[in-house]
C-alpha positions as a printed NumPy array, in Angstrom:
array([[ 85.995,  85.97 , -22.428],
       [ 88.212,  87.191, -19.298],
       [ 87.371,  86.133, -16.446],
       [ 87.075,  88.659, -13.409],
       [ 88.941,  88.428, -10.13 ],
       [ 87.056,  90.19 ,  -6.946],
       [ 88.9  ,  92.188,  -4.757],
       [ 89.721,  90.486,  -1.308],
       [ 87.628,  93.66 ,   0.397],
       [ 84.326,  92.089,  -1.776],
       [ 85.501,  88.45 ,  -0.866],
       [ 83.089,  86.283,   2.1  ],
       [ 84.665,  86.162,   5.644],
       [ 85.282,  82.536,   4.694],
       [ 87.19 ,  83.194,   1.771],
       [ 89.208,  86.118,   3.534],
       [ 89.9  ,  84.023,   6.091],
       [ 91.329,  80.811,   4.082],
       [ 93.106,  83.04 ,   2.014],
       [ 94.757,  84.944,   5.403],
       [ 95.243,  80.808,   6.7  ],
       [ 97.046,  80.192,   2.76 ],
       [ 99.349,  83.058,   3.737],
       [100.342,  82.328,   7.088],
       [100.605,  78.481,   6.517],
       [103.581,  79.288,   3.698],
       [105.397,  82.151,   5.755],
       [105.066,  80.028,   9.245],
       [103.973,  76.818,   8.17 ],
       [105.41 ,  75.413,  11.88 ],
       [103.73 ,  78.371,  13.647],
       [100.066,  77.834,  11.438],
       [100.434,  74.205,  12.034],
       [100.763,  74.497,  15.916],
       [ 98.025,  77.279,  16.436],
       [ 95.595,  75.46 ,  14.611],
       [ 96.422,  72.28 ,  16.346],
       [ 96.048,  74.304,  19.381],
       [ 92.261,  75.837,  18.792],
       [ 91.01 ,  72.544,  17.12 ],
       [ 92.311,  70.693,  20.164],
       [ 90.577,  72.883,  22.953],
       [ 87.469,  72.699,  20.59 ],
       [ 87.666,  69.22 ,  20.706],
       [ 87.942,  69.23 ,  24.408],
       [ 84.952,  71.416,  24.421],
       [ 82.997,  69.875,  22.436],
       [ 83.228,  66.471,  24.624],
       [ 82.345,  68.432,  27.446],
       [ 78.798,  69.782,  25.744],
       [ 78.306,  66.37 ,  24.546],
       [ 79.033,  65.121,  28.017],
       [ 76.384,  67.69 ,  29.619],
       [ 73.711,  66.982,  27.057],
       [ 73.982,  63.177,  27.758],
       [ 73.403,  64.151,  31.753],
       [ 70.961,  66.143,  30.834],
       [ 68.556,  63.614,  29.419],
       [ 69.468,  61.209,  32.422],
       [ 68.211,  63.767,  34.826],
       [ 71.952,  64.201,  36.459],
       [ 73.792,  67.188,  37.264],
       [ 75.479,  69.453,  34.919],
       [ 78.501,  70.408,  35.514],
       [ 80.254,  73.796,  34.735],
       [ 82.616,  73.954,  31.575],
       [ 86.424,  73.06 ,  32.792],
       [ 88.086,  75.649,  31.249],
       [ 91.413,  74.326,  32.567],
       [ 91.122,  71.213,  30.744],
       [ 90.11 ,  72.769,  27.475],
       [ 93.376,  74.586,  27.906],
       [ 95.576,  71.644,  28.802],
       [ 94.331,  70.483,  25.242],
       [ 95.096,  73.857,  23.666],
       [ 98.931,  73.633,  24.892],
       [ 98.955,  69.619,  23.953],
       [ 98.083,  70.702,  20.533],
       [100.01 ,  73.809,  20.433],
       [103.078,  72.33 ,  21.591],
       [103.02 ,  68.887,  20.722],
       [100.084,  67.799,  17.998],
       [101.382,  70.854,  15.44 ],
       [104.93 ,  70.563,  15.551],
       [105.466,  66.978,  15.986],
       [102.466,  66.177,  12.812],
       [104.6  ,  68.796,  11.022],
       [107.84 ,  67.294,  10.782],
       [106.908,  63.798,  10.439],
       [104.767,  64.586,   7.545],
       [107.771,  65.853,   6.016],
       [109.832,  62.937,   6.829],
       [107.391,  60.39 ,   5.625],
       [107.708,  62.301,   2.368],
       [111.682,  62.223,   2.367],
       [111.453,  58.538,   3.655],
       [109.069,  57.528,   1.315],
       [108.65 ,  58.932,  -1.424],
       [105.74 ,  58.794,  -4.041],
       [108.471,  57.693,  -6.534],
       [108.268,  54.141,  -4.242],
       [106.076,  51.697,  -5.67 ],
       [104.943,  50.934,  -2.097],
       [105.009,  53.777,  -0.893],
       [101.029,  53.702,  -0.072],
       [101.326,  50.804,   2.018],
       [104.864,  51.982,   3.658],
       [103.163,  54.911,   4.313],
       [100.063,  53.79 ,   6.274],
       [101.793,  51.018,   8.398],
       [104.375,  53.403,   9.356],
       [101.893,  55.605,  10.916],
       [ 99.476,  53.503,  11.938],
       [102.   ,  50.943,  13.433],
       [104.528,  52.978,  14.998],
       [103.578,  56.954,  15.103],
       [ 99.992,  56.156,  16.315],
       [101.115,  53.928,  19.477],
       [103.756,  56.395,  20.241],
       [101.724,  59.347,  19.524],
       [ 98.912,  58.014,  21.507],
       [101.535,  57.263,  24.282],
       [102.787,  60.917,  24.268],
       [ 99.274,  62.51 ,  24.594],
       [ 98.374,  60.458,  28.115],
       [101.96 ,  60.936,  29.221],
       [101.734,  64.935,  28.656],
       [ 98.361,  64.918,  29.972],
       [ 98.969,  63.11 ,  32.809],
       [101.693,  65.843,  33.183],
       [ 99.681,  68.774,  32.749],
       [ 97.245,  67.576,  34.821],
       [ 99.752,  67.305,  38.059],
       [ 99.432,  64.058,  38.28 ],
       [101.874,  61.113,  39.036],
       [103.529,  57.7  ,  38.152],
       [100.699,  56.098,  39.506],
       [ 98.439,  57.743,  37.854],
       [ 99.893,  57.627,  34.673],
       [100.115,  53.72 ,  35.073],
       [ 96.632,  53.343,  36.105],
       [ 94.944,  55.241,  33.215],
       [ 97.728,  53.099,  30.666],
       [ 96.059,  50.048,  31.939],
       [ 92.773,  51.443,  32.22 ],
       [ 92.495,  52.81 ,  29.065],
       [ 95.499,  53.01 ,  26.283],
       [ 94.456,  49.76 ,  24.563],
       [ 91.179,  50.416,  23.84 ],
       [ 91.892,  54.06 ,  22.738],
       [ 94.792,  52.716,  20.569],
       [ 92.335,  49.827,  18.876],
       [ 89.294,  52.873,  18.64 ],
       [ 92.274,  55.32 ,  16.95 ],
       [ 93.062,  51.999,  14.393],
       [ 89.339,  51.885,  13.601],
       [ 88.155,  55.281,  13.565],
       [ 91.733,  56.816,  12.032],
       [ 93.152,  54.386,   9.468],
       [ 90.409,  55.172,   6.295],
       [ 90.781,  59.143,   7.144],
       [ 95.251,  58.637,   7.092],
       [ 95.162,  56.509,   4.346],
       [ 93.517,  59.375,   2.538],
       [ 95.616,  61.749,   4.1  ],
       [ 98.996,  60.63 ,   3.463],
       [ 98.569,  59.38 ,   0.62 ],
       [ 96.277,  62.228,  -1.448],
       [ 96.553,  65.312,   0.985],
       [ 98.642,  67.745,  -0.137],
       [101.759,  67.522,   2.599],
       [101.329,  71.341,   3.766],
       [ 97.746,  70.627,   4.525],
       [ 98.211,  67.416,   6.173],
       [ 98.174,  68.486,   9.536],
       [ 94.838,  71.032,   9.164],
       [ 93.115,  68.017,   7.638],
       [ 94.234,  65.374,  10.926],
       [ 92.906,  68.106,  12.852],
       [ 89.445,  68.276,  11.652],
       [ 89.095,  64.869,  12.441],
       [ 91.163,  65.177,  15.702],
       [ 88.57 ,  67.91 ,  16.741],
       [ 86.264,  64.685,  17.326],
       [ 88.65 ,  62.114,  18.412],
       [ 89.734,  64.921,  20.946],
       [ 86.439,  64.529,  21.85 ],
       [ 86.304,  60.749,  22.114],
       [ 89.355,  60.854,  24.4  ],
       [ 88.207,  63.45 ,  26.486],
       [ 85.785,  61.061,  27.33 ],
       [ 88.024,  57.688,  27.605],
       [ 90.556,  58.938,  29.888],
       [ 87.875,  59.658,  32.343]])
């Protein structure tokens, strides 16, 4: 018995718009990457923010207004650095080590969660601290305020969800899937830098 295809036109807007995503991600899988890093990241940002509000809220405090400026900041961090940099060392891990390598699985995890994490982690409060206007001092005070316990929390909360994804992901959807879990550490460091 054939089986029938609908026409797009028929399809849900979900469908359409995975299948619009499926296109765009092979014709400009750097571009794809980067915008969706971008959105997910300012979402992130935004959702901290609501989260933020609601926990005033109950104490009674003062809400403040949404800061669209640092929902942006996050927008251009992801745009700019989360998409292309996730990108290209997802391909590398794959050209460094490949599923051919017996290891490989291990390889694989302790090279990201041993060396890109730190650095990675490193390169968001640098180029926040950046965006923000902010200086040396600055920068050096929120390190020592803050960096170790973010980098411990990213350990905890990231390791199960990478071993998973770079090890079972396909690679072209890699970066989409760290996002939807970056949308809430986004969120989490929103809060941690404070």
């Amino acid at each position: 018995m054939p089986v029938q295809s609908l026409p797009v036109r028929d399809a849900s807007i979900q469908f359409r718009l995975l299948q619009q995503y499926l296109v765009l991600l092979k014709k400009y899988p750097i571009l794809t990457k980067s915008v969706t890093s971008g959105i997910l990241s300012a979402l992130g940002n935004l959702l901290s923010q609501v989260l933020e509000a609601r926990k005033k809220s109950k104490n009674g405090a003062v809400i403040n207004e949404i800061d669209t400026a640092g929902a942006a900041r996050y927008a251009i961090y992801g745009l700019f650095i989360t998409g292309p940099v996730s990108h290209y060392f997802y391909q590398l891990m794959e050209v460094w080590m490949p599923t051919t390598d017996p290891y490989c699985i291990i390889k694989r995890l302790l090279l990201d969660r041993l060396f890109f994490a730190p650095g990675f982690l490193l390169l968001f409060y640098f180029v926040m601290n950046i965006l923000e206007a902010k200086g040396w001092g600055d920068f050096e005070k929120k390190m020592k305020a803050s960096y170790w316990t973010a980098l411990k929390m990213n350990w905890k909360v990231w390791t199960p969800f990478q071993f998973i994804n770079i090890n079972f992901v396909p690679v072209q959807f890699r970066v989409l899937f760290a996002n939807m879990v970056a949308l809430f550490w986004y969120a989490y460091l929103a809060i941690v830098r404070k």
